[in-house]
Amino acid sequence: MATDNQENSIGLKQVWSWLISFVICTAKDAKKLGEEDPRRVIHSFKVGLAITLVSLFYYFDFSYQGFGVNAMWAVMTVVVVFEFSVGATLGKGVNRAIATLLGGGLGVAAHRLASFAGEKIECVILGMSVFFIASAVTFCRFFPKMKARFDYGLLIFILTFCLITVSGYRDDEVIDMAQRRLSTILIGGCATVFICMLICPVWAGEDLHKYTASSIEKLSIFLEGFGRAYFQVSNEKNQENNVASLDQYKTVLNSKGIEDSLVNFAKWEPRHGKFRYRQPWDQYLKIGSLSRECAYKIDAINSYLNSDAQTPVEIQKKIQEPCTKMSTECSYALRELAMGIKTMTCSLSADIHIVNAKASAKKLKSMLKNGRPEIDLLEIIPTFTVASLLIEVVSCTVKIADCVHELGSKSKFKSPDPVKMKKQTS
Amino acid sequence: MATDNQENSIGLKQVWSWLISFVICTAKDAKKLGEEDPRRVIHSFKVGLAITLVSLFYYFDFSYQGFGVNAMWAVMTVVVVFEFSVGATLGKGVNRAIATLLGGGLGVAAHRLASFAGEKIECVILGMSVFFIASAVTFCRFFPKMKARFDYGLLIFILTFCLITVSGYRDDEVIDMAQRRLSTILIGGCATVFICMLICPVWAGEDLHKYTASSIEKLSIFLEGFGRAYFQVSNEKNQENNVASLDQYKTVLNSKGIEDSLVNFAKWEPRHGKFRYRQPWDQYLKIGSLSRECAYKIDAINSYLNSDAQTPVEIQKKIQEPCTKMSTECSYALRELAMGIKTMTCSLSADIHIVNAKASAKKLKSMLKNGRPEIDLLEIIPTFTVASLLIEVVSCTVKIADCVHELGSKSKFKSPDPVKMKKQTS
């Protein structure tokens, strides 16, 4: 018995210590999540506030038999519609409101149509209309354009239509029910939208803007460190720390999903703050796609960074200077472009760096044109492949710069400060 | 007046013709969507059927005052839970059921706790509990692991908790309400799951399996056509048709999102059909990531396919054979691997092709080792870059093959048919 008790207490202690370590782990993760983006904490409290306000409104109202059961639609609307960014919230809210209106209207019509028929046929008509409308609208959700912007609306349309058609109430009751449902949804939706927009709003458009700039910056970080890392690594092979910090560009490779959804949300947002003009959101998609193209090339370059191939020192010395120059000039140009996007200024110094990068590429080419190496081709190929890929990166940078300039002219970026310009060029 | 009428009728005619062309356009798009994947049409009818059945059940039941208003939860469950694949439907269904149970339980507890207090304090306790639970659970939705698998459950948890806590009913009524809500959700959920699983089920696991195979196949299509296209294009420059068909690999570049969500759904699915064993879904993610890595290299190669650089004929002739051989052997190996995944057979002939590809790479390397070209480096660099990237593609193919073999051993692929094997090797 004593040993049994001992075993039990040991088991309990294990469970207890496991539980404590789990809680500590979760708390650490939560702290990290909150520190990464404090807006997450604020968003959580905003949701709590909105739900509490609507709940209490409903709670007190219920005592006077005002809204009754329908009022839970208000709470439900807040829970379901409140999203992280204003755009996503507005998108869902508008979708929900319009879909409820249309679905409710069509439902009332179907209900009235069916009520003209006899009791037996009524049931058949209702069943058939629910079947066909639900099937047709479900199929509509497969259209890519509908899926991107109105998926939630189509869902709510089916829901409202079915609930009203099959409610089994009398005609006047149905209209009364549809009205009350719509008004409660409006109350919930308005509370959500106001709290979302007025207390520390998170704009998807701004996030997209920053995300695009940071993608370009990540490419620039790789290119800045690359020259040093590549030529030193093959000389010294002890730059592990240096190489690790170059991996940031990898997140750009899979950026399409995030960008697509941010653009989709941003399109729902009204003009605000620095986005006073009709923002050309699709231009951000173009820049994103070019950034990814550049990242693919950088990924190909990166695989040579870690290879063991030894290039003869003489060749390496010869091309080290133009290659490093190309890479760093591209890096500066990209950083300028990223800064330009961040501060919404037309960056002119990016063009200077691009001209420099192009000049280095030309220099490298002419160097190669005259060079007739007396060594094994095999040994020099990896290095020359890197050089060739760098030339491709230069042309990619040019494309990105053009695209960013187009964005600048479309969304009316500020002209650069002439005083600052002078300092930079001098 | 006459001209007014004429103008009106012309305006009407325009609207009418626009409407007709819109309808025709939509019908064509719908036909294309249906032909691309007929399961979409079947899915739409399945959703229609499920909603109709549950609606009618509720309609008749309502006449006898059985379920009452709560029954609409059943219809709502069907509309919201029914997804395209079994995995997604099960995931949402399980999330909804468990979240309703937990949220309801906690809601009843909070309700009882508050009812012990006086009427004034009750309201404060309820409001605070709603605020803190809603905020905390909303924050939980930011944890990446929770978001991937339990996002919907967390939403429903908040919803149920708030509805029950703030319902304002008496204690016994609340329990009754929670019970009824749970039972109607179970009815809706069961109807959904049965119809989804029994009528032409769409398994996310199978889709993932096919998608992985087709990604590898797309890489193989590029590599098969590449040798011919590259060396002929730079000779003849009139292979436009040929080049266009090589672009299929581009969908692989952005495959991460689709693969992640399919794996997420597949994990909810029970074992079935050919997936009798515990399927290593994460292995598919590894294969997908390697396929993308290979696709990045292919993208870098592809940019040289369309460049205007002219390589001297003598050099080109020299490396044409090993390059084409490398590319086609990799292509055959990848095709074999894709076929192996599709038919769930351990493909041994892929290894033979890989050995051939490696041999060609070696041959090319030794050819380069001995070659001391008497021409401009600049002219040969693009071609040698392509060759170097092809060597990288070979090592990528080796990695993919290893990963596919690992998948084969983990999910017990069939051994190849010895008769067929003999035919292939002879």
XYZ file of C-alpha atoms in Angstrom, chain B residues 105-298:
194
model
C -19.814 23.846 -20.371
C -17.751 26.847 -19.388
C -20.695 29.132 -20.188
C -23.019 27.203 -17.871
C -20.339 27.304 -15.159
C -19.888 31.077 -15.506
C -23.645 31.538 -15.513
C -24.062 29.518 -12.301
C -21.137 31.268 -10.619
C -22.645 34.655 -11.420
C -26.123 33.664 -10.228
C -24.775 33.087 -6.700
C -23.903 36.776 -6.508
C -26.412 39.592 -6.181
C -28.182 40.957 -9.244
C -25.867 43.952 -9.606
C -22.620 42.033 -9.206
C -23.933 39.289 -11.508
C -23.865 41.640 -14.454
C -20.295 42.727 -13.670
C -19.075 39.137 -13.293
C -20.723 38.130 -16.565
C -19.295 41.109 -18.440
C -15.791 40.530 -17.086
C -15.804 36.832 -17.798
C -16.974 37.458 -21.379
C -14.300 40.126 -21.836
C -11.405 38.042 -20.519
C -12.361 34.734 -22.123
C -13.020 36.394 -25.493
C -9.707 38.318 -25.355
C -7.661 35.305 -24.250
C -9.128 32.935 -26.829
C -8.770 35.546 -29.582
C -5.089 35.815 -28.685
C -4.772 32.007 -28.836
C -5.802 32.223 -32.499
C -2.433 33.879 -33.229
C -0.446 30.778 -32.194
C 0.587 29.292 -35.553
C -0.177 25.686 -34.509
C -3.602 26.621 -33.125
C -4.384 28.699 -36.211
C -3.553 25.805 -38.549
C -5.781 23.202 -36.903
C -8.168 24.774 -34.394
C -8.926 28.282 -35.659
C -12.573 27.516 -36.339
C -12.957 25.729 -33.019
C -11.648 28.719 -31.082
C -14.129 30.973 -32.883
C -17.053 28.712 -32.063
C -15.834 28.412 -28.471
C -16.050 32.198 -28.007
C -19.444 32.258 -29.711
C -21.029 29.514 -27.629
C -19.548 30.784 -24.396
C -20.870 34.302 -24.966
C -24.323 33.195 -26.108
C -24.830 30.950 -23.100
C -23.248 33.239 -20.499
C -25.316 36.248 -21.503
C -28.485 34.392 -22.359
C -30.315 35.745 -19.274
C -32.262 32.549 -18.772
C -32.611 30.692 -15.522
C -30.077 27.967 -14.671
C -32.166 24.951 -15.679
C -33.226 26.693 -18.880
C -29.578 27.324 -19.754
C -28.660 23.661 -19.395
C -31.700 22.716 -21.451
C -30.710 25.234 -24.123
C -27.115 24.016 -24.193
C -28.267 20.417 -24.537
C -30.630 21.212 -27.378
C -28.039 23.275 -29.182
C -25.526 20.471 -28.923
C -27.988 17.843 -30.143
C -29.069 19.903 -33.163
C -25.448 20.583 -34.052
C -24.774 16.859 -33.813
C -27.697 16.115 -36.155
C -26.496 18.705 -38.696
C -22.891 17.609 -38.352
C -23.672 13.915 -38.764
C -25.822 14.546 -41.855
C -23.006 16.620 -43.338
C -20.281 14.088 -42.595
C -22.315 11.153 -43.898
C -23.280 12.821 -47.178
C -19.744 14.161 -47.600
C -18.142 10.761 -47.003
C -20.648 8.440 -48.696
C -21.505 10.232 -51.967
C -18.382 10.493 -54.182
C -16.063 11.564 -51.331
C -13.198 13.936 -52.133
C -10.192 12.918 -50.023
C -7.676 15.685 -49.345
C -5.023 12.997 -48.807
C -5.582 11.637 -52.291
C -5.515 15.152 -53.751
C -2.244 15.861 -51.958
C -0.831 12.571 -53.238
C -1.788 13.409 -56.823
C -0.665 17.018 -56.472
C 2.781 15.955 -55.278
C 3.112 13.530 -58.182
C 1.970 16.119 -60.717
C 4.425 18.727 -59.353
C 7.296 16.312 -59.943
C 5.878 15.511 -63.372
C 5.802 19.191 -64.312
C 9.502 19.510 -63.497
C 10.106 16.440 -65.635
C 8.201 17.968 -68.577
C 10.476 21.015 -68.537
C 13.643 18.968 -68.349
C 12.502 16.651 -71.134
C 11.868 19.479 -73.554
C 14.708 21.671 -72.366
C 17.667 20.055 -74.142
C 15.946 20.192 -77.517
C 14.560 23.685 -76.966
C 17.804 25.216 -75.727
C 20.158 23.891 -78.333
C 17.688 24.222 -81.183
C 16.512 27.656 -80.150
C 19.975 29.068 -80.162
C 20.445 27.456 -83.571
C 17.127 28.156 -85.194
C 15.144 30.559 -82.978
C 11.779 29.400 -84.223
C 10.564 26.983 -81.604
C 7.988 29.279 -80.012
C 5.416 26.528 -79.606
C 7.917 24.259 -78.033
C 9.034 26.827 -75.504
C 5.519 27.779 -74.463
C 4.706 24.253 -73.322
C 7.704 24.295 -70.983
C 6.106 26.864 -68.674
C 4.097 24.368 -66.617
C 6.792 24.166 -63.923
C 5.900 27.733 -62.866
C 2.893 26.561 -60.859
C 5.311 24.528 -58.717
C 7.073 27.746 -57.608
C 4.040 28.815 -55.561
C 2.803 25.405 -54.435
C 3.496 25.857 -50.717
C 0.098 27.282 -49.753
C -1.904 24.544 -51.472
C 0.298 21.781 -50.037
C 0.128 23.160 -46.499
C -3.657 23.327 -46.505
C -4.048 19.883 -48.106
C -1.742 18.324 -45.485
C -3.716 20.093 -42.798
C -6.984 18.613 -44.122
C -5.472 15.177 -44.786
C -4.494 14.867 -41.131
C -8.179 14.894 -40.179
C -9.041 12.027 -42.519
C -9.393 8.387 -41.408
C -7.395 5.670 -43.182
C -9.129 4.589 -46.346
C -8.636 3.011 -49.764
C -5.014 2.917 -50.715
C -3.957 4.886 -47.648
C -4.412 1.929 -45.334
C -1.397 2.674 -43.203
C -0.498 5.618 -41.080
C 0.326 7.978 -43.920
C 3.409 10.156 -43.317
C 1.814 13.393 -44.499
C 4.784 15.500 -43.439
C 6.927 13.534 -45.874
C 4.829 15.056 -48.676
C 5.737 18.515 -47.374
C 9.426 17.566 -47.588
C 9.021 16.332 -51.164
C 7.110 19.512 -52.007
C 9.827 21.707 -50.574
C 12.516 19.862 -52.564
C 10.387 20.148 -55.718
C 10.185 23.899 -55.213
C 13.950 24.064 -54.692
C 14.386 22.260 -58.002
C 11.831 24.582 -59.622
C 13.838 27.656 -58.495
C 16.890 26.252 -60.297
C 14.803 25.465 -63.349
